[in-house]
């Protein structure tokens, strides 16, 4: 099937992008890796595609005020290879699982957030780290937490005239460790289930905070504070009963030809226990001992 007819514009300034989006018939085109298939399947029929890649200020990538700021036009592959991204180790852990290298050469980090696929890796990383999403639209600029930005499968808090300007991921602190794992049928496929973890410890190695985000398991990434759980058990096998119980609560994706709900619960429980335990070990390796 071919896409329905549309106009294409590539403004060179933010004001002109917002002007093109005014009225609600325009659609932002970033990397096109999700939008173009949507158009080709006629699941969307925007009047105008507004290509944002020629706006210089949307290309910003760097550490600022304790966080890695990624502008709307920054490609996933640029982030993957930029030394500044080492400030957020989870990005380096998750990025190789986002489709394939060729897709990441075009796809943007913000585009992945705006598309809000429930099985996508980057929205889960953003939710686990409590990243901040910066939006601009008719009501002006506003910044919201990633978990509030995604409102359901393929839906977000951005209105039709809004532009996602940037996402800022907090830089990892001393005493912070992370885990990431997913199970997919083939490398590069969307995950059947996946987890992202962040654990913090004090100078003595005691757990001060633990967060767990699951993806591919519900209509959006689901985040839970699990500090008490990690204080009761630290190793993977000891954690298993608690993560299995958590799986019953948070995994509600219906079964399909790739796996039943029960199978996804089992995957989630096993991965969550393993990645919490790993993140704890890494946090202790990174703690300040001076
Ligand atoms: C075969 C294949 C496999 C894939 N596998 C994976 C995978 O395993 N994991 C994964 O996470 N992704 C996967 N993807 C999706 C890919 O990562 C996309 O790059 C990403 O989801 C969207 O980024 P984009 O820049 O291409 O956005 P686009 O396709 O340009 O846009 C996607 C949507 O977001 C909107 N949008 C984009 N940028 C903005 C903005 N700044 N403000 C407001 N709205 C915006 C667009 O209007 C559109 O609705 C896969 C894609 C393909 C084709």
CSV table of C-alpha atoms and ligand atoms in Angstrom, one decimal:
chain,number,residue,atom,x,y,z
A,1,UNK,CA,0.0,0.0,0.0
A,2,UNK,CA,1.2,3.6,-0.7
A,3,UNK,CA,0.9,6.5,1.7
A,4,UNK,CA,-2.0,8.9,1.1
A,5,UNK,CA,-0.8,12.2,-0.5
A,6,UNK,CA,0.9,14.7,1.8
A,7,UNK,CA,2.9,17.9,1.6
A,8,UNK,CA,6.5,18.0,2.8
A,9,UNK,CA,8.2,21.0,4.4
A,10,UNK,CA,11.6,21.4,6.1
A,11,UNK,CA,11.7,24.6,8.0
A,12,UNK,CA,15.0,26.1,9.2
A,13,UNK,CA,13.8,27.7,12.4
A,14,UNK,CA,11.8,26.6,15.5
A,15,UNK,CA,9.2,29.4,14.9
A,16,UNK,CA,8.6,28.1,11.4
A,17,UNK,CA,8.2,24.5,12.7
A,18,UNK,CA,5.6,25.7,15.2
A,19,UNK,CA,3.9,27.7,12.4
A,20,UNK,CA,3.6,24.6,10.3
A,21,UNK,CA,2.2,22.5,13.2
A,22,UNK,CA,-0.4,25.2,14.0
A,23,UNK,CA,-3.9,24.0,13.0
A,24,UNK,CA,-3.1,20.4,13.9
A,25,UNK,CA,-2.9,18.9,10.4
A,26,UNK,CA,0.9,18.7,10.3
A,27,UNK,CA,2.9,15.8,11.7
A,28,UNK,CA,6.5,16.0,12.9
A,29,UNK,CA,9.0,13.9,10.8
A,30,UNK,CA,12.2,13.2,12.7
A,31,UNK,CA,14.0,10.0,11.6
A,32,UNK,CA,10.9,8.6,9.8
A,33,UNK,CA,11.6,5.0,11.0
A,34,UNK,CA,8.2,4.7,12.7
A,35,UNK,CA,6.2,7.4,10.9
A,36,UNK,CA,6.9,6.2,7.4
A,37,UNK,CA,5.6,2.7,8.0
A,38,UNK,CA,2.5,4.2,9.7
A,39,UNK,CA,1.9,6.3,6.6
A,40,UNK,CA,2.6,3.4,4.2
A,41,UNK,CA,0.0,1.3,6.1
A,42,UNK,CA,-2.4,4.3,6.0
A,43,UNK,CA,-2.7,4.2,9.8
A,44,UNK,CA,-2.2,8.0,9.6
A,45,UNK,CA,-3.0,10.6,7.0
A,46,UNK,CA,-1.4,13.9,7.9
A,47,UNK,CA,-1.8,16.8,5.5
A,48,UNK,CA,1.8,18.0,5.9
A,49,UNK,CA,5.0,16.3,7.1
A,50,UNK,CA,7.1,18.8,9.0
A,51,UNK,CA,10.8,17.7,8.8
A,52,UNK,CA,12.6,19.1,11.9
A,53,UNK,CA,16.1,18.1,11.0
A,54,UNK,CA,17.2,21.5,9.6
A,55,UNK,CA,16.6,23.4,12.8
A,56,UNK,CA,20.1,23.9,14.4
A,57,UNK,CA,18.9,24.3,18.0
A,58,UNK,CA,17.2,20.8,17.8
A,59,UNK,CA,20.6,19.2,17.2
A,60,UNK,CA,22.0,19.9,20.7
A,61,UNK,CA,23.7,16.9,22.5
A,62,UNK,CA,25.7,17.4,25.6
A,63,UNK,CA,25.9,17.4,29.4
A,64,UNK,CA,24.4,20.4,31.0
A,65,UNK,CA,23.3,21.0,34.7
A,66,UNK,CA,24.0,17.4,35.7
A,67,UNK,CA,22.1,15.8,32.8
A,68,UNK,CA,22.6,14.6,29.2
A,69,UNK,CA,20.4,16.8,27.0
A,70,UNK,CA,19.4,15.3,23.7
A,71,UNK,CA,17.7,17.6,21.2
A,72,UNK,CA,14.8,16.5,19.0
A,73,UNK,CA,16.8,16.1,15.9
A,74,UNK,CA,19.7,14.0,17.4
A,75,UNK,CA,19.9,10.6,15.9
A,76,UNK,CA,20.2,7.5,18.1
A,77,UNK,CA,23.5,6.5,16.5
A,78,UNK,CA,25.0,9.9,17.3
A,79,UNK,CA,24.1,9.4,21.0
A,80,UNK,CA,25.5,5.9,20.9
A,81,UNK,CA,28.9,7.1,19.8
A,82,UNK,CA,29.2,10.4,21.6
A,83,UNK,CA,31.5,10.3,24.7
A,84,UNK,CA,29.1,12.7,26.5
A,85,UNK,CA,26.6,9.9,26.7
A,86,UNK,CA,28.8,7.9,29.0
A,87,UNK,CA,27.4,10.1,31.7
A,88,UNK,CA,24.3,8.0,31.5
A,89,UNK,CA,25.5,4.4,31.4
A,90,UNK,CA,22.0,3.0,30.8
A,91,UNK,CA,21.9,4.6,27.4
A,92,UNK,CA,24.9,2.7,26.3
A,93,UNK,CA,23.4,-0.5,27.7
A,94,UNK,CA,20.1,-0.1,26.0
A,95,UNK,CA,20.9,1.5,22.6
A,96,UNK,CA,22.3,-1.6,20.8
A,97,UNK,CA,18.9,-3.2,21.3
A,98,UNK,CA,17.0,-0.4,19.6
A,99,UNK,CA,16.3,-2.0,16.2
A,100,UNK,CA,19.3,-2.3,14.0
A,101,UNK,CA,22.3,0.0,13.3
A,102,UNK,CA,20.8,1.2,10.0
A,103,UNK,CA,17.6,2.2,11.8
A,104,UNK,CA,19.5,4.0,14.5
A,105,UNK,CA,21.4,6.0,11.9
A,106,UNK,CA,18.1,7.7,11.0
A,107,UNK,CA,15.9,7.3,14.1
A,108,UNK,CA,16.1,9.9,16.9
A,109,UNK,CA,15.9,9.5,20.6
A,110,UNK,CA,13.1,12.0,20.9
A,111,UNK,CA,11.2,10.3,18.1
A,112,UNK,CA,11.3,7.0,20.0
A,113,UNK,CA,9.8,8.8,23.0
A,114,UNK,CA,7.2,10.5,21.0
A,115,UNK,CA,6.2,7.3,19.2
A,116,UNK,CA,5.7,5.7,22.7
A,117,UNK,CA,5.8,2.0,21.7
A,118,UNK,CA,5.2,0.0,24.9
A,119,UNK,CA,8.0,-2.3,24.0
A,120,UNK,CA,10.6,0.4,23.1
A,121,UNK,CA,13.8,0.5,25.1
A,122,UNK,CA,14.4,4.3,25.3
A,123,UNK,CA,11.1,5.3,26.9
A,124,UNK,CA,11.8,2.7,29.5
A,125,UNK,CA,15.2,4.1,30.2
A,126,UNK,CA,13.7,7.6,30.4
A,127,UNK,CA,11.1,6.4,32.9
A,128,UNK,CA,13.5,4.5,35.1
A,129,UNK,CA,15.9,7.5,35.3
A,130,UNK,CA,13.0,10.0,35.7
A,131,UNK,CA,14.2,11.9,32.6
A,132,UNK,CA,12.6,15.3,31.9
A,133,UNK,CA,10.8,15.9,28.6
A,134,UNK,CA,10.7,19.5,27.3
A,135,UNK,CA,7.7,20.4,25.1
A,136,UNK,CA,6.8,23.5,23.2
A,137,UNK,CA,3.4,24.4,21.8
A,138,UNK,CA,0.6,27.0,21.7
A,139,UNK,CA,0.7,27.1,25.5
A,140,UNK,CA,4.4,27.9,25.6
A,141,UNK,CA,7.2,25.7,27.0
A,142,UNK,CA,6.7,23.1,29.7
A,143,UNK,CA,8.8,20.3,31.2
A,144,UNK,CA,7.3,17.0,32.5
A,145,UNK,CA,8.7,13.7,33.8
A,146,UNK,CA,9.0,10.9,31.3
A,147,UNK,CA,6.4,8.8,33.1
A,148,UNK,CA,3.8,11.5,32.8
A,149,UNK,CA,4.7,12.1,29.1
A,150,UNK,CA,3.7,8.6,28.0
A,151,UNK,CA,-0.1,8.2,28.5
A,152,UNK,CA,-0.6,4.8,26.9
A,153,UNK,CA,0.3,2.7,23.9
A,154,UNK,CA,1.4,5.1,21.1
A,155,UNK,CA,0.0,8.0,23.0
A,156,UNK,CA,1.6,10.9,24.9
A,157,UNK,CA,0.8,14.2,26.6
A,158,UNK,CA,2.0,16.1,23.5
A,159,UNK,CA,-0.9,17.7,21.6
A,160,UNK,CA,-1.1,17.8,17.8
A,161,UNK,CA,0.5,21.3,17.7
A,162,UNK,CA,3.2,20.4,20.3
A,163,UNK,CA,6.9,19.7,19.5
A,164,UNK,CA,9.0,17.6,21.8
A,165,UNK,CA,12.1,19.8,22.1
A,166,UNK,CA,14.5,17.7,24.1
A,167,UNK,CA,14.9,15.0,26.7
A,168,UNK,CA,17.3,15.3,29.6
A,169,UNK,CA,18.6,12.1,31.3
A,170,UNK,CA,20.1,12.6,34.8
A,171,UNK,CA,23.8,11.8,34.9
A,172,UNK,CA,24.7,8.8,37.0
A,173,UNK,CA,26.0,9.6,40.5
A,174,UNK,CA,28.7,7.9,42.5
A,175,UNK,CA,27.2,4.8,44.2
A,176,UNK,CA,24.7,4.3,41.3
A,177,UNK,CA,24.5,1.1,39.3
A,178,UNK,CA,22.3,-0.1,36.5
A,179,UNK,CA,20.9,-3.2,34.8
A,180,UNK,CA,19.3,-3.7,31.4
A,181,UNK,CA,18.0,-6.9,29.8
A,182,UNK,CA,15.4,-7.9,27.2
A,183,UNK,CA,14.2,-11.0,25.5
A,184,UNK,CA,13.2,-10.7,21.9
A,185,UNK,CA,12.7,-13.4,19.2
A,186,UNK,CA,15.6,-12.0,17.2
A,187,UNK,CA,18.1,-9.3,17.9
A,188,UNK,CA,16.6,-6.0,16.8
A,189,UNK,CA,13.0,-7.1,17.3
A,190,UNK,CA,10.9,-5.3,19.8
A,191,UNK,CA,11.1,-7.0,23.2
A,192,UNK,CA,8.7,-9.7,24.4
A,193,UNK,CA,9.6,-8.4,27.9
A,194,UNK,CA,12.4,-6.3,29.2
A,195,UNK,CA,13.6,-4.6,32.4
A,196,UNK,CA,15.7,-1.5,33.3
A,197,UNK,CA,17.1,-1.1,36.8
A,198,UNK,CA,18.8,1.6,38.8
A,199,UNK,CA,20.2,1.0,42.3
A,200,UNK,CA,21.8,3.5,44.7
A,201,UNK,CA,24.0,2.7,47.7
A,202,UNK,CA,25.7,4.8,50.3
A,203,UNK,CA,29.5,4.7,51.1
A,204,UNK,CA,29.0,1.6,53.2
A,205,UNK,CA,27.3,-0.2,50.3
A,206,UNK,CA,23.8,-0.1,52.0
A,207,UNK,CA,20.9,0.2,49.5
A,208,UNK,CA,19.5,3.8,49.6
A,209,UNK,CA,17.2,3.4,46.5
A,210,UNK,CA,16.1,0.9,43.9
A,211,UNK,CA,13.9,1.4,40.8
A,212,UNK,CA,12.7,-1.1,38.3
A,213,UNK,CA,11.0,-0.4,34.9
A,214,UNK,CA,9.5,-3.1,32.8
A,215,UNK,CA,8.7,-2.7,29.1
A,216,UNK,CA,6.8,-4.8,26.6
A,217,UNK,CA,4.7,-5.9,29.5
A,218,UNK,CA,1.8,-3.4,29.5
A,219,UNK,CA,0.4,-0.5,27.4
A,220,UNK,CA,3.5,1.6,28.5
A,221,UNK,CA,6.7,1.2,30.5
A,222,UNK,CA,5.8,0.5,34.2
A,223,UNK,CA,8.1,1.8,37.0
A,224,UNK,CA,8.2,0.7,40.6
A,225,UNK,CA,10.3,1.8,43.6
A,226,UNK,CA,11.6,-1.5,44.9
A,227,UNK,CA,14.0,-0.5,47.7
A,228,UNK,CA,12.5,-2.7,50.4
A,229,UNK,CA,12.7,-5.7,48.2
A,230,UNK,CA,16.4,-5.3,47.6
A,231,UNK,CA,17.0,-4.8,51.3
A,232,UNK,CA,15.4,-8.2,52.0
A,233,UNK,CA,17.4,-10.1,49.4
A,234,UNK,CA,20.4,-9.2,47.3
A,235,UNK,CA,21.1,-12.2,45.1
A,236,UNK,CA,19.1,-13.2,42.1
A,237,UNK,CA,17.6,-16.4,43.5
A,238,UNK,CA,16.7,-14.7,46.8
A,239,UNK,CA,14.9,-11.9,44.8
A,240,UNK,CA,13.0,-14.3,42.6
A,241,UNK,CA,9.8,-14.8,44.8
A,242,UNK,CA,9.4,-11.1,45.1
A,243,UNK,CA,9.9,-10.3,41.4
A,244,UNK,CA,7.5,-13.1,40.5
A,245,UNK,CA,4.9,-11.6,42.7
A,246,UNK,CA,5.6,-8.2,41.1
A,247,UNK,CA,5.2,-9.7,37.7
A,248,UNK,CA,1.6,-10.8,38.6
A,249,UNK,CA,0.8,-7.1,39.4
A,250,UNK,CA,2.5,-5.3,36.5
A,251,UNK,CA,2.5,-7.6,33.5
A,252,UNK,CA,-0.9,-7.3,31.7
A,253,UNK,CA,0.0,-7.5,28.0
A,254,UNK,CA,-2.4,-10.1,26.4
A,255,UNK,CA,-1.0,-13.3,25.0
A,256,UNK,CA,-0.1,-13.4,21.2
A,257,UNK,CA,1.6,-15.8,18.8
A,258,UNK,CA,5.0,-14.8,20.3
A,259,UNK,CA,4.2,-15.5,24.0
A,260,UNK,CA,1.4,-15.8,26.5
A,261,UNK,CA,0.8,-13.3,29.4
A,262,UNK,CA,2.1,-16.1,31.7
A,263,UNK,CA,5.3,-16.5,29.7
A,264,UNK,CA,5.9,-12.7,29.7
A,265,UNK,CA,5.4,-12.7,33.5
A,266,UNK,CA,8.0,-15.4,33.9
A,267,UNK,CA,10.4,-13.5,31.7
A,268,UNK,CA,9.9,-10.3,33.6
A,269,UNK,CA,10.3,-12.0,37.0
A,270,UNK,CA,13.6,-13.7,36.0
A,271,UNK,CA,15.0,-10.6,34.3
A,272,UNK,CA,14.0,-8.3,37.1
A,273,UNK,CA,15.7,-10.4,39.8
A,274,UNK,CA,18.9,-10.7,37.7
A,275,UNK,CA,19.2,-7.1,36.8
A,276,UNK,CA,18.4,-5.8,40.2
A,277,UNK,CA,21.1,-8.0,41.6
A,278,UNK,CA,23.6,-6.9,38.9
A,279,UNK,CA,22.8,-3.2,39.4
A,280,UNK,CA,23.5,-3.6,43.1
A,281,UNK,CA,26.9,-5.1,42.4
A,282,UNK,CA,27.7,-2.3,39.9
A,283,UNK,CA,26.5,0.4,42.4
A,284,UNK,CA,28.9,-1.0,45.0
A,285,UNK,CA,31.7,-0.9,42.5
A,286,UNK,CA,31.0,2.7,41.8
A,287,UNK,CA,30.6,4.0,45.3
A,288,UNK,CA,32.7,6.8,46.8
A,289,UNK,CA,35.1,5.3,49.3
A,290,UNK,CA,37.2,8.3,50.1
B,1,LIG,C1,12.1,-2.8,11.5
B,1,LIG,C2,12.1,-1.9,12.6
B,1,LIG,C3,12.5,-2.3,13.9
B,1,LIG,C4,12.5,-1.5,15.0
B,1,LIG,N1,12.9,-2.0,16.2
B,1,LIG,C5,12.8,-1.2,17.2
B,1,LIG,C6,13.2,-1.7,18.5
B,1,LIG,O1,13.6,-2.8,18.7
B,1,LIG,N2,13.1,-0.8,19.6
B,1,LIG,C7,12.7,0.5,19.4
B,1,LIG,O2,12.6,1.2,20.4
B,1,LIG,N3,12.3,1.0,18.2
B,1,LIG,C8,12.4,0.2,17.1
B,1,LIG,N4,12.0,0.7,15.9
B,1,LIG,C9,11.6,2.1,15.8
B,1,LIG,C10,12.8,3.1,15.7
B,1,LIG,O3,13.6,3.1,16.8
B,1,LIG,C11,12.3,4.5,15.4
B,1,LIG,O4,13.5,5.2,15.1
B,1,LIG,C12,11.7,5.3,16.6
B,1,LIG,O5,10.7,4.6,17.2
B,1,LIG,C13,11.1,6.6,16.1
B,1,LIG,O6,12.1,7.5,15.9
B,1,LIG,P1,12.1,8.4,14.6
B,1,LIG,O7,13.1,9.5,14.8
B,1,LIG,O8,12.4,7.6,13.4
B,1,LIG,O9,10.7,9.1,14.6
B,1,LIG,P2,9.6,9.3,13.4
B,1,LIG,O10,9.3,8.0,12.7
B,1,LIG,O11,10.0,10.4,12.5
B,1,LIG,O12,8.4,9.7,14.2
B,1,LIG,C14,7.7,8.8,15.0
B,1,LIG,C15,6.4,9.5,15.7
B,1,LIG,O13,6.9,10.4,16.7
B,1,LIG,C16,6.5,11.8,16.3
B,1,LIG,N5,7.6,12.6,16.6
B,1,LIG,C17,8.9,12.4,16.3
B,1,LIG,N6,9.7,13.4,16.8
B,1,LIG,C18,8.9,14.2,17.4
B,1,LIG,C19,9.1,15.4,18.2
B,1,LIG,N7,10.3,16.0,18.3
B,1,LIG,N8,8.0,16.1,18.7
B,1,LIG,C20,6.7,15.6,18.5
B,1,LIG,N9,6.5,14.4,17.8
B,1,LIG,C21,7.5,13.8,17.3
B,1,LIG,C22,6.2,11.7,14.8
B,1,LIG,O14,5.2,12.7,14.4
B,1,LIG,C23,5.6,10.3,14.7
B,1,LIG,O15,4.3,10.2,15.1
B,1,LIG,C24,12.0,-0.1,14.8
B,1,LIG,C25,11.7,0.3,13.6
B,1,LIG,C26,11.7,-0.5,12.5
B,1,LIG,C27,11.3,0.0,11.1
